[in-house]
Tab-separated table of C-alpha atoms in Angstrom:
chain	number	residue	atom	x	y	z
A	166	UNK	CA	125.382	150.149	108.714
A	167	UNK	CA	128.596	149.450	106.536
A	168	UNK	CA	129.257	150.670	103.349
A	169	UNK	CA	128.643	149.166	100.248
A	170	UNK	CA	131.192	147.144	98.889
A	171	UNK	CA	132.925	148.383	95.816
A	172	UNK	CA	131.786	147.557	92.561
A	173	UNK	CA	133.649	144.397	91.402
A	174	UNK	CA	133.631	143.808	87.460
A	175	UNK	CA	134.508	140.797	87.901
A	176	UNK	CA	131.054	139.421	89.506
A	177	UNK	CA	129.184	142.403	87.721
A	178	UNK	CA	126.311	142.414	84.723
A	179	UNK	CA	124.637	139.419	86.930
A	180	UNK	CA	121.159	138.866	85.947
A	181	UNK	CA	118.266	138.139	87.611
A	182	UNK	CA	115.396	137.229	85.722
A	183	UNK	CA	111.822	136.447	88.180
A	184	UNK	CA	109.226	134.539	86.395
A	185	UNK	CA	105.944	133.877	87.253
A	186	UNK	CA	104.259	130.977	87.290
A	187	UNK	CA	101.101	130.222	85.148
A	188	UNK	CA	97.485	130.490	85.604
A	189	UNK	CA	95.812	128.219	88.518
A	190	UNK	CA	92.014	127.306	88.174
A	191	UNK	CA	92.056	129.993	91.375
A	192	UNK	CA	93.739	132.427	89.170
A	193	UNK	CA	90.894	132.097	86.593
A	194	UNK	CA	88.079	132.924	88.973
A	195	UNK	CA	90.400	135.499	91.089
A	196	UNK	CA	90.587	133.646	94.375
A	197	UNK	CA	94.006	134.756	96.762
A	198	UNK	CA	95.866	131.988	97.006
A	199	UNK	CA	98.989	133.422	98.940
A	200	UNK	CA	100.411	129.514	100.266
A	201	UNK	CA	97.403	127.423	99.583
A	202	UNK	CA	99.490	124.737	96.783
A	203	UNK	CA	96.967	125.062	93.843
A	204	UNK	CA	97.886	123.177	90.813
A	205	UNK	CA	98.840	124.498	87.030
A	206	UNK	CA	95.380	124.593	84.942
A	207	UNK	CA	95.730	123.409	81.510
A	208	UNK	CA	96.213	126.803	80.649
A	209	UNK	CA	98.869	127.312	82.679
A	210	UNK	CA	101.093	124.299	82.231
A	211	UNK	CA	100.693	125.520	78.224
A	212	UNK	CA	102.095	128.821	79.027
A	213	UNK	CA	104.593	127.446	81.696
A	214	UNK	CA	105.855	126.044	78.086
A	215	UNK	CA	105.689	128.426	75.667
A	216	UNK	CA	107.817	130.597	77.719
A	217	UNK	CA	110.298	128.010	79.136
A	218	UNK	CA	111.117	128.267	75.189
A	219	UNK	CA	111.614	131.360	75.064
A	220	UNK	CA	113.647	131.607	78.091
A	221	UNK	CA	115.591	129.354	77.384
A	222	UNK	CA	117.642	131.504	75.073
A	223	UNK	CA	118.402	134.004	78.326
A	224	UNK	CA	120.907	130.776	79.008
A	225	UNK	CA	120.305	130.523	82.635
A	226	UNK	CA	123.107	129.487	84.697
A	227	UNK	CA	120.921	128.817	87.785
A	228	UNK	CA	116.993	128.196	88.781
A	229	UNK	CA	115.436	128.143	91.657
A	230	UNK	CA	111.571	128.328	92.351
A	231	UNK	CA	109.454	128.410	95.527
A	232	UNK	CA	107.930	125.038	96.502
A	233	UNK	CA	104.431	125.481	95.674
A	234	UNK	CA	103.832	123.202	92.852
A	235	UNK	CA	102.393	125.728	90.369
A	236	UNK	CA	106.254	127.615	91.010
A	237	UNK	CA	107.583	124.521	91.464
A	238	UNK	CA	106.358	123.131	87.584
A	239	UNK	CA	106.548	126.192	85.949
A	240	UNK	CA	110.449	126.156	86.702
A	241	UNK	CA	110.471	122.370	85.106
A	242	UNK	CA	109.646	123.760	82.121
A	243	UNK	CA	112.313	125.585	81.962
A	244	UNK	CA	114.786	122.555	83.153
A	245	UNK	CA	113.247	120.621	80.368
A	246	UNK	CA	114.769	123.225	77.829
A	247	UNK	CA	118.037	123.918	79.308
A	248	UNK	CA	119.123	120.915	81.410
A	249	UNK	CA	119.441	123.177	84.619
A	250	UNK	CA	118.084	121.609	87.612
A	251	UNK	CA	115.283	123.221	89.553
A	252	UNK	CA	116.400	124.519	93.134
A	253	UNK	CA	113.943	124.681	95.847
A	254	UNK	CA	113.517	127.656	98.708
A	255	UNK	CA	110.463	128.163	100.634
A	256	UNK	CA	111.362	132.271	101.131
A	257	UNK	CA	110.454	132.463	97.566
A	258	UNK	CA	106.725	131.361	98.163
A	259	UNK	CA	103.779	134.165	97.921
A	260	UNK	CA	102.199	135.960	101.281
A	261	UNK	CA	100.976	134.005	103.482
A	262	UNK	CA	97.547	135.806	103.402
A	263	UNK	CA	95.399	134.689	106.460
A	264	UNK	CA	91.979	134.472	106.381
A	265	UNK	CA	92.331	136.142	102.881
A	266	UNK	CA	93.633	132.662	100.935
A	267	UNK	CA	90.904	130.835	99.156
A	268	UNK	CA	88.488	133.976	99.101
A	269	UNK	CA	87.786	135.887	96.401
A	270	UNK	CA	88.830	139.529	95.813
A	271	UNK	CA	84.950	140.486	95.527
A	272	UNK	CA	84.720	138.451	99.164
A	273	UNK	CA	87.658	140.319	100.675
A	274	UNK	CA	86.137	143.991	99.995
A	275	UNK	CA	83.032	143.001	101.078
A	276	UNK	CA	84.271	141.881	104.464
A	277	UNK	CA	87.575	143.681	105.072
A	278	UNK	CA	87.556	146.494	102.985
A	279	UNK	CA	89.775	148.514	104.881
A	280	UNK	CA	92.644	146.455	105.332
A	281	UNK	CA	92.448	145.188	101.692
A	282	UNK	CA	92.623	149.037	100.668
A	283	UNK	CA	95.677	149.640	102.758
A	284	UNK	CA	97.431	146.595	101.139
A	285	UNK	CA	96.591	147.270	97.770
A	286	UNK	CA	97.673	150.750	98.585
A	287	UNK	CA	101.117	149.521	99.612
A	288	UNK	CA	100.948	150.395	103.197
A	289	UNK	CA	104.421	148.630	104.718
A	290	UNK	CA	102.481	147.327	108.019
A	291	UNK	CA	99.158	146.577	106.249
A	292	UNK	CA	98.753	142.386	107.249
A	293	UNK	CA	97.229	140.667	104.196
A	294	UNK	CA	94.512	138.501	106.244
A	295	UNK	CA	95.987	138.881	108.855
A	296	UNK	CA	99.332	137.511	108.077
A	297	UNK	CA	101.990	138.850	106.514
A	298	UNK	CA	103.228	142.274	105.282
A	299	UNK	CA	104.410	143.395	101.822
A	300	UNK	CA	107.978	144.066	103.837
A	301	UNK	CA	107.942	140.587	105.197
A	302	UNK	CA	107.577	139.344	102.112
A	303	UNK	CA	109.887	141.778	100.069
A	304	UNK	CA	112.951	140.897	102.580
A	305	UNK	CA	112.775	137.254	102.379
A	306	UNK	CA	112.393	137.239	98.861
A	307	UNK	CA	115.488	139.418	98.734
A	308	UNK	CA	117.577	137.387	100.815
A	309	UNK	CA	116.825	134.084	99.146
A	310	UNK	CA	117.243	135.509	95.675
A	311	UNK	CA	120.902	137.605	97.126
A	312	UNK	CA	122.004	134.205	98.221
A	313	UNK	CA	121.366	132.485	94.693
A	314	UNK	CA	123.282	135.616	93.133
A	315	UNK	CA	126.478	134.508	94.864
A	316	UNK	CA	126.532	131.115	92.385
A	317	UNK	CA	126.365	133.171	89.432
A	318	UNK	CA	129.573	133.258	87.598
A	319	UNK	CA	130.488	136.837	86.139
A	320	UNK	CA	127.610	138.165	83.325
A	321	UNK	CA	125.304	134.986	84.704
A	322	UNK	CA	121.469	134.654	84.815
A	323	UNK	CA	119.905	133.529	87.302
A	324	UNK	CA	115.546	132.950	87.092
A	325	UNK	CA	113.739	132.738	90.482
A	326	UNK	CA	110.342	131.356	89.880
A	327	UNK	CA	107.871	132.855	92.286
A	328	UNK	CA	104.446	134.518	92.200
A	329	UNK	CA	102.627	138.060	91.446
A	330	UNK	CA	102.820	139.651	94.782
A	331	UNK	CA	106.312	138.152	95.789
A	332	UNK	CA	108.050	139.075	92.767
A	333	UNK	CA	106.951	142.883	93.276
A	334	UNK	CA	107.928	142.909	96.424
A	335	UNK	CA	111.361	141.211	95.818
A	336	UNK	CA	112.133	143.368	92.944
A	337	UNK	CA	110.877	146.992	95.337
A	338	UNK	CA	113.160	145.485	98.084
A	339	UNK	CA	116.037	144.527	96.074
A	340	UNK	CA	115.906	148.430	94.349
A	341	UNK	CA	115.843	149.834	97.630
A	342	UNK	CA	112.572	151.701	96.994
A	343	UNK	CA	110.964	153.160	99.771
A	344	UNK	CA	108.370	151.313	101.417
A	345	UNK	CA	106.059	153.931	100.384
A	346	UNK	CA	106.265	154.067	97.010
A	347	UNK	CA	106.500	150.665	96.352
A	348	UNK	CA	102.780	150.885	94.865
A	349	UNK	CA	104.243	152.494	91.677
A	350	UNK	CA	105.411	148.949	90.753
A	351	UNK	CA	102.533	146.862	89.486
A	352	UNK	CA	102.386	142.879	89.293
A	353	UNK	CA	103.409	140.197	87.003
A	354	UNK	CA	101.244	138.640	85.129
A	355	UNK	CA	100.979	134.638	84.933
A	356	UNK	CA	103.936	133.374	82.903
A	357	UNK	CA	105.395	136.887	82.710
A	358	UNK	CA	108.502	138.413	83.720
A	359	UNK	CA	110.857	141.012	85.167
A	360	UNK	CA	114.716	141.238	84.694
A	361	UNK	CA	116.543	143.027	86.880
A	362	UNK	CA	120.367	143.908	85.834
A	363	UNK	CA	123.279	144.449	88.164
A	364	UNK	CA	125.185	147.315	86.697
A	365	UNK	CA	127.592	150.074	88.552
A	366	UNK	CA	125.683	153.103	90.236
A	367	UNK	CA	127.136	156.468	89.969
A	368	UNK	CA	129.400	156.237	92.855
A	369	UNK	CA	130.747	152.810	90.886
A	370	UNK	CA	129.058	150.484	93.721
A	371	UNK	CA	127.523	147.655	92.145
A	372	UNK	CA	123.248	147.904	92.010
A	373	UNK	CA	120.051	146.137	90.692
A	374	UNK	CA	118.640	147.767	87.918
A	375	UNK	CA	115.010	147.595	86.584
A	376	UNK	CA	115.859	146.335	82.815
A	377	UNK	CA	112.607	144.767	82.031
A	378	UNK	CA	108.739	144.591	84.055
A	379	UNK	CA	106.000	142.151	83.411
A	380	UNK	CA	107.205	140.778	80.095
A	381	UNK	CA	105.232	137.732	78.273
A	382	UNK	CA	104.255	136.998	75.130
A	383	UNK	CA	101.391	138.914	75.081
A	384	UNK	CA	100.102	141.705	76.674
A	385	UNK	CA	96.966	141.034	78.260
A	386	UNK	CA	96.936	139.618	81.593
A	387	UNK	CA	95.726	136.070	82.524
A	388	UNK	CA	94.742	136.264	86.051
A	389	UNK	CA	95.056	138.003	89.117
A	390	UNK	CA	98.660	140.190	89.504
A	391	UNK	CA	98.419	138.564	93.043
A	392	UNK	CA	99.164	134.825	94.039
């Protein structure tokens, strides 16, 4: 494995700020809907606003969502206020869950108990229905968001639009955190979100920092921290 590349102030104090997108009808009644495309409710698409205007003053330089619509229109939003066209990348999407997406949380302890304590529990090769694992999901996130990074100019934001379970597992692979302990950080709420920072560690290697977690502009959660 090769070292890490020396900190470089000139592409440095990047920004990466990953957004949720807002409450589904399925978010409401806490159904897991990992790829299934389930529209913006009402109440979402009013969030998906209220924030875009508040994010807007972050100044993004780039923004690029997963494809599923209710990603995919939360990051319009966000163009609307700031002119920035909406990229698209698939890696950003949620778990594909199995046999877990369209049941409900209730349904899913009742008939695979287990598993769904093992995955909640942050177990690296626990399969969420069956498909994939909170490491699957962590790297690809990682990878699509590390590409997007290399746009930014020096000191520029970039927002990835994605969903509960992705974003955690983006942010815990992008840290580094062990695949064990990647439990300790919770979900995003809908229309909430996390800024990571890149700033030098203390061998002057440049790293992702945890700046903010599961902002909004509230504080009460609006739906299920996965999906």
């Amino acid at each position: 494995m090769s070292a890490p590349a020396p900190w470089d102030p000139d592409t440095a104090s990047r920004r990466v700020v990953f957004w949720r997108h807002g409450r589904t009808e399925w978010n409401r009644v806490g159904r897991f809907q990992g790829q299934q495309d389930i529209a913006l409710d009402d109440d979402g698409t009013r969030q998906a606003a209220e924030a875009a205007a508040v994010l807007r003053f972050l100044e993004p330089d780039i923004i690029v969502s997963s494809d599923l619509s209710r990603a995919l229109n939360t990051g319009r939003a966000l163009a609307a206020e700031t002119g920035v066209a909406v990229a698209q990348d698939k890696r950003l999407r949620e778990t594909f869950a199995g046999t877990w997406e369209g049941q409900t949380f209730t349904q899913i302890a009742e008939q695979d108990a287990p598993l769904l304590a093992a995955w909640s529990a942050g177990v690296g090769s626990a399969r969420a229905g069956g498909g994939e694992t909170r490491v699957d999901v962590g790297r690809r996130v990682a990878e699509a968001v590390g590409e997007a990074v290399e746009g930014l100019p020096a000191g520029g934001t970039l927002v990835a639009v994605s969903h509960g379970g992705a974003i955690r597992a983006g942010i815990c692979a992008l840290l580094g955190l062990p695949t064990e302990s990647w439990a300790v950080i919770s979900g995003v709420s809908n229309c909430h979100w996390s800024v990571l920072q890149e700033i030098p560690d203390r061998h002057g290697n440049s790293a992702w920092h945890l700046a903010q977690h599961n902002v909004g502009l509230d504080s009460l959660p609006s739906g299920p921290v996965e999906g």
